Short mmCIF file of C-alpha atoms and ligand atoms in Angstrom, two decimals:
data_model
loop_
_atom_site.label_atom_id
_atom_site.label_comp_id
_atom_site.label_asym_id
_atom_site.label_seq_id
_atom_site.Cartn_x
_atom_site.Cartn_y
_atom_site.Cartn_z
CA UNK Q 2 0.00 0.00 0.00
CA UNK Q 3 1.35 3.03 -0.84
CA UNK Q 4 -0.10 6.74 0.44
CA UNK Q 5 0.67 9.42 -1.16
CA UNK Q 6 0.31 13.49 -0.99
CA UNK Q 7 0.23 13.26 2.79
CA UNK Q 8 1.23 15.74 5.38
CA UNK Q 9 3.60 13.84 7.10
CA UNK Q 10 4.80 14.48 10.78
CA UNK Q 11 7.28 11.48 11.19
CA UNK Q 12 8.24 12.56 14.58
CA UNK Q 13 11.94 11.60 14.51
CA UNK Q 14 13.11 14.94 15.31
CA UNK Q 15 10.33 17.32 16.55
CA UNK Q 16 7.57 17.27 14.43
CA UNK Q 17 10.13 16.02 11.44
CA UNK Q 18 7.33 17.51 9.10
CA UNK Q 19 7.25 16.58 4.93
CA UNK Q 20 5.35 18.31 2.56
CA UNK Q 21 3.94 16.61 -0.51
CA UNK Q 22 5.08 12.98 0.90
CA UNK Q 23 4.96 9.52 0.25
CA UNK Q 24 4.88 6.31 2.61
CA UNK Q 25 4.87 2.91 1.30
CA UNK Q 26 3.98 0.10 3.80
CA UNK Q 27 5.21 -3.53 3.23
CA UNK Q 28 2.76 -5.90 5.09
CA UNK Q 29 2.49 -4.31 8.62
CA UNK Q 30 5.57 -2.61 8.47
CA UNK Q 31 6.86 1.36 6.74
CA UNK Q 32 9.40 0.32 3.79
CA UNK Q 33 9.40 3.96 3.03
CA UNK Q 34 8.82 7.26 3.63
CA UNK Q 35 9.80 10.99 2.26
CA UNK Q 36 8.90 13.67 -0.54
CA UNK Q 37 7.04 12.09 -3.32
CA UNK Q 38 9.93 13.03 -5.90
CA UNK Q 39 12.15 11.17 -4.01
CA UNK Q 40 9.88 7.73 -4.33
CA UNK Q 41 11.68 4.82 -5.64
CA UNK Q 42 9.92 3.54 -8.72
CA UNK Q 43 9.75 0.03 -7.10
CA UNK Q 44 6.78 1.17 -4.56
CA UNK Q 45 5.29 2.99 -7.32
CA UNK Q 46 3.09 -0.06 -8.25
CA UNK Q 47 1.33 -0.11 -4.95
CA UNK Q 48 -1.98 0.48 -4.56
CA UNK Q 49 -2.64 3.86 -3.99
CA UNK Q 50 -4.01 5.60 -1.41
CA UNK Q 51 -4.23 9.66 -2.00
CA UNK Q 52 -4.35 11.60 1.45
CA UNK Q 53 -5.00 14.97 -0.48
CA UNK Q 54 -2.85 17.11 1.26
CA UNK Q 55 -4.15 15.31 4.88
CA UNK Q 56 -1.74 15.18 7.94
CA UNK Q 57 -0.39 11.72 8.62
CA UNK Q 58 1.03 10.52 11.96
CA UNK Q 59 2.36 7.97 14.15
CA UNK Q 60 -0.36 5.67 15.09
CA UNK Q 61 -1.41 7.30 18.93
CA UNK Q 62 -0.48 5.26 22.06
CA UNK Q 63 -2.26 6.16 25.51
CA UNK Q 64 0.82 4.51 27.91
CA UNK Q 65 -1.32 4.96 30.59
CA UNK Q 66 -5.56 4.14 31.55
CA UNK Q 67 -7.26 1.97 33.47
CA UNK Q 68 -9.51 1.09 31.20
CA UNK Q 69 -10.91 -2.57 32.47
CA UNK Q 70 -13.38 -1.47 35.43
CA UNK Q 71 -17.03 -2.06 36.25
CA UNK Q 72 -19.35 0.83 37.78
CA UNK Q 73 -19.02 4.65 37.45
CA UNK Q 74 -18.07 7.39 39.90
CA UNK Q 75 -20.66 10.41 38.53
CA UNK Q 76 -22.08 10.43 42.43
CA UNK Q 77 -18.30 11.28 43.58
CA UNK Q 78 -18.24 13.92 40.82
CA UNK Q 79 -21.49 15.82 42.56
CA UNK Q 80 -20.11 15.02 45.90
CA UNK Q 81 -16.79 16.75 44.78
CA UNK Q 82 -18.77 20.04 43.29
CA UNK Q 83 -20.39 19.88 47.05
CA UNK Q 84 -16.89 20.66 48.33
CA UNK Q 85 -15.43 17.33 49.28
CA UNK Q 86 -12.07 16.04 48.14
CA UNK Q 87 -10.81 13.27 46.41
CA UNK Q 88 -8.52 12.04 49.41
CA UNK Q 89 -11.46 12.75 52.11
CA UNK Q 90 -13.88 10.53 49.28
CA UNK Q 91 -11.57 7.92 49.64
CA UNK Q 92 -10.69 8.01 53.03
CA UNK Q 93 -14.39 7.29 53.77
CA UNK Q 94 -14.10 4.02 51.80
CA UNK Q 95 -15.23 5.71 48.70
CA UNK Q 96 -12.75 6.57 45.60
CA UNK Q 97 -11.05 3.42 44.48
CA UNK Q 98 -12.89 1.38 46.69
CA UNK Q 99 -16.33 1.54 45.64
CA UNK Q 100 -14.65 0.84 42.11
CA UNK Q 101 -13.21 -2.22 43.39
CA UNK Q 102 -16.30 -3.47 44.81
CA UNK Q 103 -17.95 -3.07 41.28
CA UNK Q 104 -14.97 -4.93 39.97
CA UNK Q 105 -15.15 -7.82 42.17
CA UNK Q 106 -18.65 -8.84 41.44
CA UNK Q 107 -18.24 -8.24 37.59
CA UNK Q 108 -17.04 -11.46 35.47
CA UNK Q 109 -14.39 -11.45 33.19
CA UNK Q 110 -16.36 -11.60 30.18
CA UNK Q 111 -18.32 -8.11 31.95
CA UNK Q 112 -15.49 -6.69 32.07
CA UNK Q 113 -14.34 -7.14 29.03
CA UNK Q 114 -17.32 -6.02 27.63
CA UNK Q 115 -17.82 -2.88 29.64
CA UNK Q 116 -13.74 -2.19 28.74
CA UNK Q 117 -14.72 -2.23 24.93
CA UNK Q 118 -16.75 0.95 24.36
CA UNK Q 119 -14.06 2.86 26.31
CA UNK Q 120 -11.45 1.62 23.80
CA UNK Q 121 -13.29 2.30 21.00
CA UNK Q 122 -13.66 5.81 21.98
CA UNK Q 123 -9.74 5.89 22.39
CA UNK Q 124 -9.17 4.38 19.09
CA UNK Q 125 -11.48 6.63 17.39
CA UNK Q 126 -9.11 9.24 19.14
CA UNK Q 127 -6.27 7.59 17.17
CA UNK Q 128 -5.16 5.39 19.33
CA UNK Q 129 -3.33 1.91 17.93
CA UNK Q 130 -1.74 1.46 21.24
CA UNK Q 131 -2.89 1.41 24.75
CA UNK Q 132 -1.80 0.33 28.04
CA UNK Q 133 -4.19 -1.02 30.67
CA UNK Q 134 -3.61 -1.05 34.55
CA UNK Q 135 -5.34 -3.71 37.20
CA UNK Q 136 -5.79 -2.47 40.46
CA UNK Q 137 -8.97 -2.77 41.14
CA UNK Q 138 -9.39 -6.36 42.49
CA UNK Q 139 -7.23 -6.18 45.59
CA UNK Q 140 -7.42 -9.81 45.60
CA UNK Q 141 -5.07 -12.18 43.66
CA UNK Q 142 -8.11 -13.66 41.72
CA UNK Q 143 -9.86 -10.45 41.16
CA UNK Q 144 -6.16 -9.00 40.06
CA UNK Q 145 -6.14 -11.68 37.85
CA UNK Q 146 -9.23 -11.43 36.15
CA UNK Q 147 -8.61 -7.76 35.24
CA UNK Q 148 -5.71 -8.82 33.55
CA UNK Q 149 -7.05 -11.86 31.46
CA UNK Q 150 -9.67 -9.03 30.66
CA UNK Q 151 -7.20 -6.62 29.40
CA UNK Q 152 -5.77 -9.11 27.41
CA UNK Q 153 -8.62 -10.56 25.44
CA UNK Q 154 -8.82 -6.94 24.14
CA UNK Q 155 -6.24 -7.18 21.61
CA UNK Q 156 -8.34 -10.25 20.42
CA UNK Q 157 -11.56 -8.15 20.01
CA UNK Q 158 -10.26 -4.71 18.47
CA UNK Q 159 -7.01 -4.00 16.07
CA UNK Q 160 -5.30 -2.43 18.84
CA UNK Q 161 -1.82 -3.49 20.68
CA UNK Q 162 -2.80 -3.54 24.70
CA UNK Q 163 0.25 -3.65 26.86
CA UNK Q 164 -1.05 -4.80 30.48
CA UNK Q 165 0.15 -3.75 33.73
CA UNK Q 166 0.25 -5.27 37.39
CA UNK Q 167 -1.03 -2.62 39.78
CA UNK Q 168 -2.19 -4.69 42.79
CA UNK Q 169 -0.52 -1.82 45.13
CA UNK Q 170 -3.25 0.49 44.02
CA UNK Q 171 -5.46 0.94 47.42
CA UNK Q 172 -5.79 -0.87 50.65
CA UNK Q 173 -8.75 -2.97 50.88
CA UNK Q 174 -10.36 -2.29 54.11
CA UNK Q 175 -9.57 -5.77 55.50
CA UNK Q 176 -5.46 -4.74 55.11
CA UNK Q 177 -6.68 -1.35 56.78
CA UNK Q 178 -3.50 -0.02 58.10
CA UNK Q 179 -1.70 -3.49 57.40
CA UNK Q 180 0.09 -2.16 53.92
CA UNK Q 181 3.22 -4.29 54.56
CA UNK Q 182 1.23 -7.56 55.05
CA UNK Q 183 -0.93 -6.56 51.80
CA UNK Q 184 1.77 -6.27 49.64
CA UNK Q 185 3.01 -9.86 51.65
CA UNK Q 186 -0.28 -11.43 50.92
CA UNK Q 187 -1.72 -10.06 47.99
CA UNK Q 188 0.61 -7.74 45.68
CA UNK Q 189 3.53 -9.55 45.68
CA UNK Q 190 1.36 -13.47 45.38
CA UNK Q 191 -0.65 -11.57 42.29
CA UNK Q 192 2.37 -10.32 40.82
CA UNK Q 193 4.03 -13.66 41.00
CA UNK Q 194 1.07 -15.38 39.35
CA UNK Q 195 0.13 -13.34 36.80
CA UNK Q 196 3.84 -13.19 35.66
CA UNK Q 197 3.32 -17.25 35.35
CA UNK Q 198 1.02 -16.95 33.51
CA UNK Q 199 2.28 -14.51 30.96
CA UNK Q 200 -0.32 -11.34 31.98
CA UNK Q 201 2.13 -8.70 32.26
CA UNK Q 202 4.65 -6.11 30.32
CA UNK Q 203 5.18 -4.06 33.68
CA UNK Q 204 4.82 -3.26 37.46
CA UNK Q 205 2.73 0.48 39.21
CA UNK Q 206 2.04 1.32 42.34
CA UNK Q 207 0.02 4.32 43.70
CA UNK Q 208 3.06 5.96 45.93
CA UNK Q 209 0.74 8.05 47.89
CA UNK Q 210 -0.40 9.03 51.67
CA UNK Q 211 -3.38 7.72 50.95
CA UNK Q 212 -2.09 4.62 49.28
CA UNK Q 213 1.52 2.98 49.56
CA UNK Q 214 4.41 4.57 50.77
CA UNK Q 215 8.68 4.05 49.13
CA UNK Q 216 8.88 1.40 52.28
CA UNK Q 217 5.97 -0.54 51.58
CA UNK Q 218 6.57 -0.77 47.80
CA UNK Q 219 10.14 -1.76 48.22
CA UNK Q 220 9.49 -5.72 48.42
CA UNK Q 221 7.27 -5.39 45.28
CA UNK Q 222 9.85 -3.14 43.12
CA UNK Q 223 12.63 -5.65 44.28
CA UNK Q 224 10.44 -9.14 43.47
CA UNK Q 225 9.27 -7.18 39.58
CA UNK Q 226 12.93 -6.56 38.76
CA UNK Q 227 13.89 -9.85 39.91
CA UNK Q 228 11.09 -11.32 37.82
CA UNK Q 229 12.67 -9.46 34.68
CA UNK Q 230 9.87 -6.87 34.69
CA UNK Q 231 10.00 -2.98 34.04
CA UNK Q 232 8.03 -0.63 36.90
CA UNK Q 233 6.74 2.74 36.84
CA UNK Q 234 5.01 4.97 39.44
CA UNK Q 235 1.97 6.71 40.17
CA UNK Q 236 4.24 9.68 41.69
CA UNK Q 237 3.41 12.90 43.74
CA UNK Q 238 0.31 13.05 42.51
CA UNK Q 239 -1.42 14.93 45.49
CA UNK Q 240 1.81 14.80 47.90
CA UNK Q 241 5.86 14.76 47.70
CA UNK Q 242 6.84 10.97 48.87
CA UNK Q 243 9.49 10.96 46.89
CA UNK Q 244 8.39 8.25 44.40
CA UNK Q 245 9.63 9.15 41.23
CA UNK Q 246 13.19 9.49 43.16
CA UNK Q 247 12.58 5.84 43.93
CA UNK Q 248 10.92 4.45 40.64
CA UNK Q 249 14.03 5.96 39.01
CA UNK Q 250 16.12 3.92 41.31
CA UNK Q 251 14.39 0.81 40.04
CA UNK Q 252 15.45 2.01 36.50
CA UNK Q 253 11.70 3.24 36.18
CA UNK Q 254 10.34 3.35 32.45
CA UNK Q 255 8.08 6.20 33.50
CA UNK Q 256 6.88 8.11 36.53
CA UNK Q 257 2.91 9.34 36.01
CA UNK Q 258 1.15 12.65 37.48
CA UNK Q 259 4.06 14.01 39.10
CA UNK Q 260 2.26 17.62 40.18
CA UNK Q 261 4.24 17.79 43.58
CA UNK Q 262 8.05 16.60 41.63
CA UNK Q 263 10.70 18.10 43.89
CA UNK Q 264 13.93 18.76 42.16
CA UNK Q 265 15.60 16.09 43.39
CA UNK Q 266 13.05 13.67 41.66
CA UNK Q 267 13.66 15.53 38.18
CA UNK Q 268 17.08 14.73 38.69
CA UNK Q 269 16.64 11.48 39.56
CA UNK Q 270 14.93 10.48 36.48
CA UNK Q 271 17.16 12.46 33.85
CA UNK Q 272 19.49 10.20 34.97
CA UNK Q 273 17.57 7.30 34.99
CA UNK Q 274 16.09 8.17 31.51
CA UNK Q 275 12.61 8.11 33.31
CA UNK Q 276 9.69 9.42 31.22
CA UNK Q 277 7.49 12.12 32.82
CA UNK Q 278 3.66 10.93 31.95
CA UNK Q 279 1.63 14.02 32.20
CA UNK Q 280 -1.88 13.25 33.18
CA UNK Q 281 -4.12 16.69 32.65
CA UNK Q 282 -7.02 14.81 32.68
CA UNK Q 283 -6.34 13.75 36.39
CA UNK Q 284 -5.62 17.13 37.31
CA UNK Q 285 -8.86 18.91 35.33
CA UNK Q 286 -10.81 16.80 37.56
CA UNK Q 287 -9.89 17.20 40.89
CA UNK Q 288 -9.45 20.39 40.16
CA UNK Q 289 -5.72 20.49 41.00
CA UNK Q 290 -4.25 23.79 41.56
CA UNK Q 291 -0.16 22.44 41.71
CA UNK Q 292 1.01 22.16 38.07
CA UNK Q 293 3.61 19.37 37.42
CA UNK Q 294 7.05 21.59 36.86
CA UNK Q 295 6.92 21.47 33.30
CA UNK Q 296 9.57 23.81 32.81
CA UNK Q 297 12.36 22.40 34.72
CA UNK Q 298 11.00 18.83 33.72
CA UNK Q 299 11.72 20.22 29.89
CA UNK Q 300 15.28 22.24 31.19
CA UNK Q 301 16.21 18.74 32.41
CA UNK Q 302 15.94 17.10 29.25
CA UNK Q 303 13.59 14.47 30.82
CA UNK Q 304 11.46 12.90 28.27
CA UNK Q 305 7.43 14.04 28.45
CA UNK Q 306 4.70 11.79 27.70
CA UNK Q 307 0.68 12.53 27.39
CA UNK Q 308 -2.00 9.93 28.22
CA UNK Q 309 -5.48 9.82 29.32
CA UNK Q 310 -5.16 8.49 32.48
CA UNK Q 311 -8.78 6.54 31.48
CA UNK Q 312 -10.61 5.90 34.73
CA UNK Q 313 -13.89 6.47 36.65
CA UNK Q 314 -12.71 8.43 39.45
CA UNK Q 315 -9.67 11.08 38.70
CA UNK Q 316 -9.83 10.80 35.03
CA UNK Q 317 -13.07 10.25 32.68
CA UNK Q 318 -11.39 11.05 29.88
CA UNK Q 319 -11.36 9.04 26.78
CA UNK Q 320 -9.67 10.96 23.69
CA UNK Q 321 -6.22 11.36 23.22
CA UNK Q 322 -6.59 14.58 21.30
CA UNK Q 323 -8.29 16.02 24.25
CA UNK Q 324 -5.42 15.13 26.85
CA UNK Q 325 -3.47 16.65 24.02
CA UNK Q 326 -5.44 19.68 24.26
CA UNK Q 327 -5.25 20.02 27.89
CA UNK Q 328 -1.53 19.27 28.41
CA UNK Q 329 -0.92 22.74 26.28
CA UNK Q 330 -3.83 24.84 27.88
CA UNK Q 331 -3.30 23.58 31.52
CA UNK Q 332 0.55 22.73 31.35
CA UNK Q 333 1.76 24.75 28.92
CA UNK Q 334 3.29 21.94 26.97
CA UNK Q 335 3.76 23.01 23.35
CA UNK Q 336 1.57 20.75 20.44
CA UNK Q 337 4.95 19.63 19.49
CA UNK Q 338 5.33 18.29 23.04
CA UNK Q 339 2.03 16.69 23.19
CA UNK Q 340 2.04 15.10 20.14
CA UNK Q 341 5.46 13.51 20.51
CA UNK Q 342 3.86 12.83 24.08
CA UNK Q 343 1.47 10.29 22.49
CA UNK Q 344 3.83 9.29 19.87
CA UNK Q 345 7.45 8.90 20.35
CA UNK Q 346 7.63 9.90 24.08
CA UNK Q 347 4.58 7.11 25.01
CA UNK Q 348 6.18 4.56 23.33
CA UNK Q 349 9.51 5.04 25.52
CA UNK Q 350 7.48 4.91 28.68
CA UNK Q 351 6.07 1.37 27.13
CA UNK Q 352 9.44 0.20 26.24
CA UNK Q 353 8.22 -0.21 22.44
CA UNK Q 354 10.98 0.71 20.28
CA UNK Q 355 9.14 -0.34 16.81
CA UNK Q 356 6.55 2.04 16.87
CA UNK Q 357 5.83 6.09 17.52
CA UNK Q 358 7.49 7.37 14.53
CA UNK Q 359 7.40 7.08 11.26
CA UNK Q 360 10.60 5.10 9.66
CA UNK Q 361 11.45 2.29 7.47
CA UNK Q 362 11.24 -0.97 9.48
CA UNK Q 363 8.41 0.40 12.06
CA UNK Q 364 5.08 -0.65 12.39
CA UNK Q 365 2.72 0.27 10.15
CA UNK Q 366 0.67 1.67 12.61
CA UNK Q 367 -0.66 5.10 11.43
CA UNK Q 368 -3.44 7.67 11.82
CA UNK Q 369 -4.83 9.73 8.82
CA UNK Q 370 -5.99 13.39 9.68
CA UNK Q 371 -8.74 15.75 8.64
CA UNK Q 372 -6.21 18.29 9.66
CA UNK Q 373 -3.35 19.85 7.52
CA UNK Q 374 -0.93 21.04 10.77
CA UNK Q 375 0.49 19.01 13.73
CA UNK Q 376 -0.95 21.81 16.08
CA UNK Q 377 -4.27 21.36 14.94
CA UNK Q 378 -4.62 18.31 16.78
CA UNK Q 379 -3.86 19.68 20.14
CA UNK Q 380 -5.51 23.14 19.17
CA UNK Q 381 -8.91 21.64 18.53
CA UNK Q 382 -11.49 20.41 21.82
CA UNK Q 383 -13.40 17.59 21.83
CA UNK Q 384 -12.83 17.45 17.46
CA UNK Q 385 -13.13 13.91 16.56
CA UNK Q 386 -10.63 15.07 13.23
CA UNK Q 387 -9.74 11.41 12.75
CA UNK Q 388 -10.08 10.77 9.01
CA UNK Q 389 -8.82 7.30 8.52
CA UNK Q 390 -7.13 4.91 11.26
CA UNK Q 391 -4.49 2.23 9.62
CA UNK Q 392 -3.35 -0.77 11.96
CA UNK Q 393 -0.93 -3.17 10.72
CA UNK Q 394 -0.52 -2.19 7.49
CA UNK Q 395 -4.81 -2.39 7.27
CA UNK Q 396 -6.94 0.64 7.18
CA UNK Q 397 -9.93 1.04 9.23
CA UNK Q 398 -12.85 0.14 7.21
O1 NIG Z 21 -4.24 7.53 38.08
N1 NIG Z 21 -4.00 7.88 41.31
C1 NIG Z 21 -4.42 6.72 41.40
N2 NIG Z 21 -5.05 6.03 40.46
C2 NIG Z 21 -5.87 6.62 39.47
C3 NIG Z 21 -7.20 6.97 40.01
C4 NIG Z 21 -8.00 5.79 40.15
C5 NIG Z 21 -9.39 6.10 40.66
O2 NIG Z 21 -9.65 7.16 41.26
O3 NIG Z 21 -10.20 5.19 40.44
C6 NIG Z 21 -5.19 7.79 38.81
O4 NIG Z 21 -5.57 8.95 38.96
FE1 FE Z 22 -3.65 6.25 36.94
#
C-alpha cells in the first residue's frame, strides 16, 4: 500500500514535518517514507491511497488508563462540586474502593465487555496502542481477572494492549493499616502469578499518603525486577513521597502525574532516563491547583509523555486529542510536546521501540488526519478530526 500526498509528521526529530510525501507500507511494516519526488519507482506499483494534502502521523499510544473497570463514579463527581475532596472521598471508603467493589462482582467476560466501548472511543481518538492497569481487584483472583480481561482486548479490536500489574493500588479495608502484610499477601502473590502466567509487560504502584508509601513498595519493586519486569510509578500526585526518586532507582520506564516533583526527583529520572507521563485529565478533575514543573521537567531534558489516564474516578477522559489539548492549555506543553507525548515519548514509557514514529522498518501503525498542521490536533477540543485509522498495514474500514 502506498499513500501518497500526505502531510507527514514522522516525529523523529520534533515534528520532522514533509510536505507533498509519500509512505509505502510492506505488510504491517513502513518500507518507506519521504517527498514524493524522491519515491523509488519500485513502490510505485502499490496500490494507492491519496491523502490529499491530509496530515499523517504515528499511530497514537495512551501509555497509561485503566480502562478494564465495572461501575461509574458520577455520584463522587457531585459530591466533589459539594466541596469534598478526592482524598477525604476515599478516606471514607469511597474513591477506588467503591470501584473495586464493582470490579469484584463483575465477570471477566463483563469486564471485558464494559472495557470495549471505552477503547473504542480511544481508538477513534487515534489510538493503535494502549496500556491497561489492574488495580482494582485487591485480591489475587480479582487482580487476575482484570488482567485476562485486558488481554482478550487485543483479540476483540485492532489495537496493541500492553497490560500492567497494579495490585498496590489501594488498601482494601480488611489490610486497613496493614500495607506491609498486603503487599506480603496479595501484591507480591498476584504479581508472581500473573507473571506465570504470561499477563504482564510491567509493574505500578500508587506511591501516595493515601495509598503505599517508598517502604511498603520496596518488596514489590525488588520481586518485579527480579522477575525481569520494568516498573513505573503513580508519583506525587497529590503529595511529595518521593516516588519518582525511587521508581528511578528501580530504572523506572516512567513516573505518572508528578504535580508535587521536587527537584531532586527531576534529577533522579534524567538520569535514569525516566519518562514524565503528564496526566491533565487527572488534574482537570480534581481540580488540582499544583502544576507538574513542566519547565524544569523540559530544562532537564527528561522525556514528556501525554496519556489519558482513562478511569472512573480522577480521570473520565477518553480521547487522546483532548489530553493533548489540555496538556498545552493547563501545562503549557507546546503541540509539538504533546504530540510527541502520544507518539514517540509514550512509546519510551512502554518500552516499544518499533513504533511512535514514522521510519522504514516500524510498524505500520498510522493515523490519517482531517487536519493539515500538527498543532491542529492539540488546538482543537473535543474534534473527533480522525479521518482514517491504519493498523498493521490495514486501514480502518
Ligand atoms: O491515576 N491515582 C491513582 N489512580 C488513578 C485513580 C483511580 C481512581 O480514582 O479510580 C489515577 O488517577
Ligand atoms: Fe492512573
Amino acid at each position: 500500500m502506498l499513500l501518497t500526498h500526505a502531510t507527514l509528521a514522522t516525529m523523529t526529530s520534533g515534528y520532522g514535518l514533509i510536505a507533498n510525501a509519500a509512505v509505502a507500507l510492506d505488510g504491517d511494516r513502513i518500507a518507506w517514507a519521504g517527498p514524493m519526488a524522491d519515491l523509488p519507482a519500485a513502490f510505485g506499483a502499490l496500490g494507492t491511497h491519496d491523502c490529499q494534502g491530509r496530515l499523517v502521523t504515528p499511530g497514537l499510544i495512551d501509555c497509561h488508563t485503566h480502562a478494564i473497570h465495572a461501575g461509574h463514579r458520577a455520584v463522587e463527581f457531585e459530591l466533589r462540586l459539594q466541596g469534598a475532596s478526592y482524598a477525604e472521598i476515599a478516606q471514607a471508603g469511597g474513591g477506588i474502593l467503591s470501584t473495586v467493589a464493582a470490579t469484584r462482582a463483575a465477570s471477566e467476560d463483563q469486564l471485558l465487555a464494559l472495557a470495549l466501548p471505552r477503547i473504542d472511543q480511544l481508538i477513534a481518538s487515534g489510538a493503535t496502542t494502549i496500556e491497561v492497569k489492574s488495580g482494582y481487584g485487591l485480591t489475587v483472583k480479582d487482580e487476575l481477572k482484570m488482567l485476562r480481561a485486558a488481554r482478550r482486548i487485543g483479540t476483540q479490536r485492532p489495537v496493541t494492549v500492553k497490560t500492567t500489574h497494579l495490585a498496590a493500588h489501594a488498601l482494601p479495608p480488611d489490610y486497613k493499616g496493614r500495607a506491609k502484610a498486603y503487599i506480603d499477601e496479595i501484591a507480591l502473590p498476584s504479581l508472581r502469578a500473573a507473571q506465570a502466567e504470561g499477563l504482564i509487560d510491567a509493574v505500578d504502584a500508587f506511591c501516595e499518603t493515601i495509598a503505599f508509601s517508598v517502604s511498603d513498595l520496596q518488596p514489590l519493586f525488588t520481586e518485579a525486577r527480579a522477575l525481569g519486569l520494568p516498573v513505573k510509578l503513580h508519583a506525587e500526585q497529590l503529595t511529595d513521597q518521593g516516588g519518582a526518586a525511587f521508581a528511578a532507582r528501580h530504572a523506572a520506564l516512567s513516573a505518572d502525574h508528578l504535580e508535587f516533583l521536587s527537584p531532586e526527583g527531576i534529577a533522579a529520572m534524567a538520569k535514569a532516563g525516566t519518562v514524565a507521563v503528564i496526566l491533565p485529565g487527572a488534574f482537570y478533575t480534581l481540580r488540582e491547583r499544583q502544576m507538574p514543573p513542566i519547565a524544569a521537567l523540559r530544562s532537564a531534558g527528561v522525556p514528556m509523555a501525554v496519556a489519558t489516564d482513562l478511569n472512573p474516578g480522577s480521570s473520565p477522559l477518553a480521547s487522546l486529542t483532548l489530553a493533548m489539548n489540555m496538556a498545552c492549555t493547563l501545562f503549557r506543553l507546546t503541540p509539538e510536546e504533546a504530540l510527541l507525548g502520544t507518539t514517540a515519548r509514550a512509546a519510551c514509557a512502554l518500552a516499544l521501540h518499533d513504533r511512535g514514529r514514522i521510519a522504514p522498518g516500524l510498524r505500520a501503525d498510522l493515523c490519517i488526519w482531517n487536519a493539515e498542521h500538527p498543532a491542529e490536533l492539540s488546538y482543537r477540543i473535543g474534534a473527533t478530526s480522525l479521518h482514517k485509522r491504519i493498523y498493521e498495514g490495514r486501514p480502518d474500514v
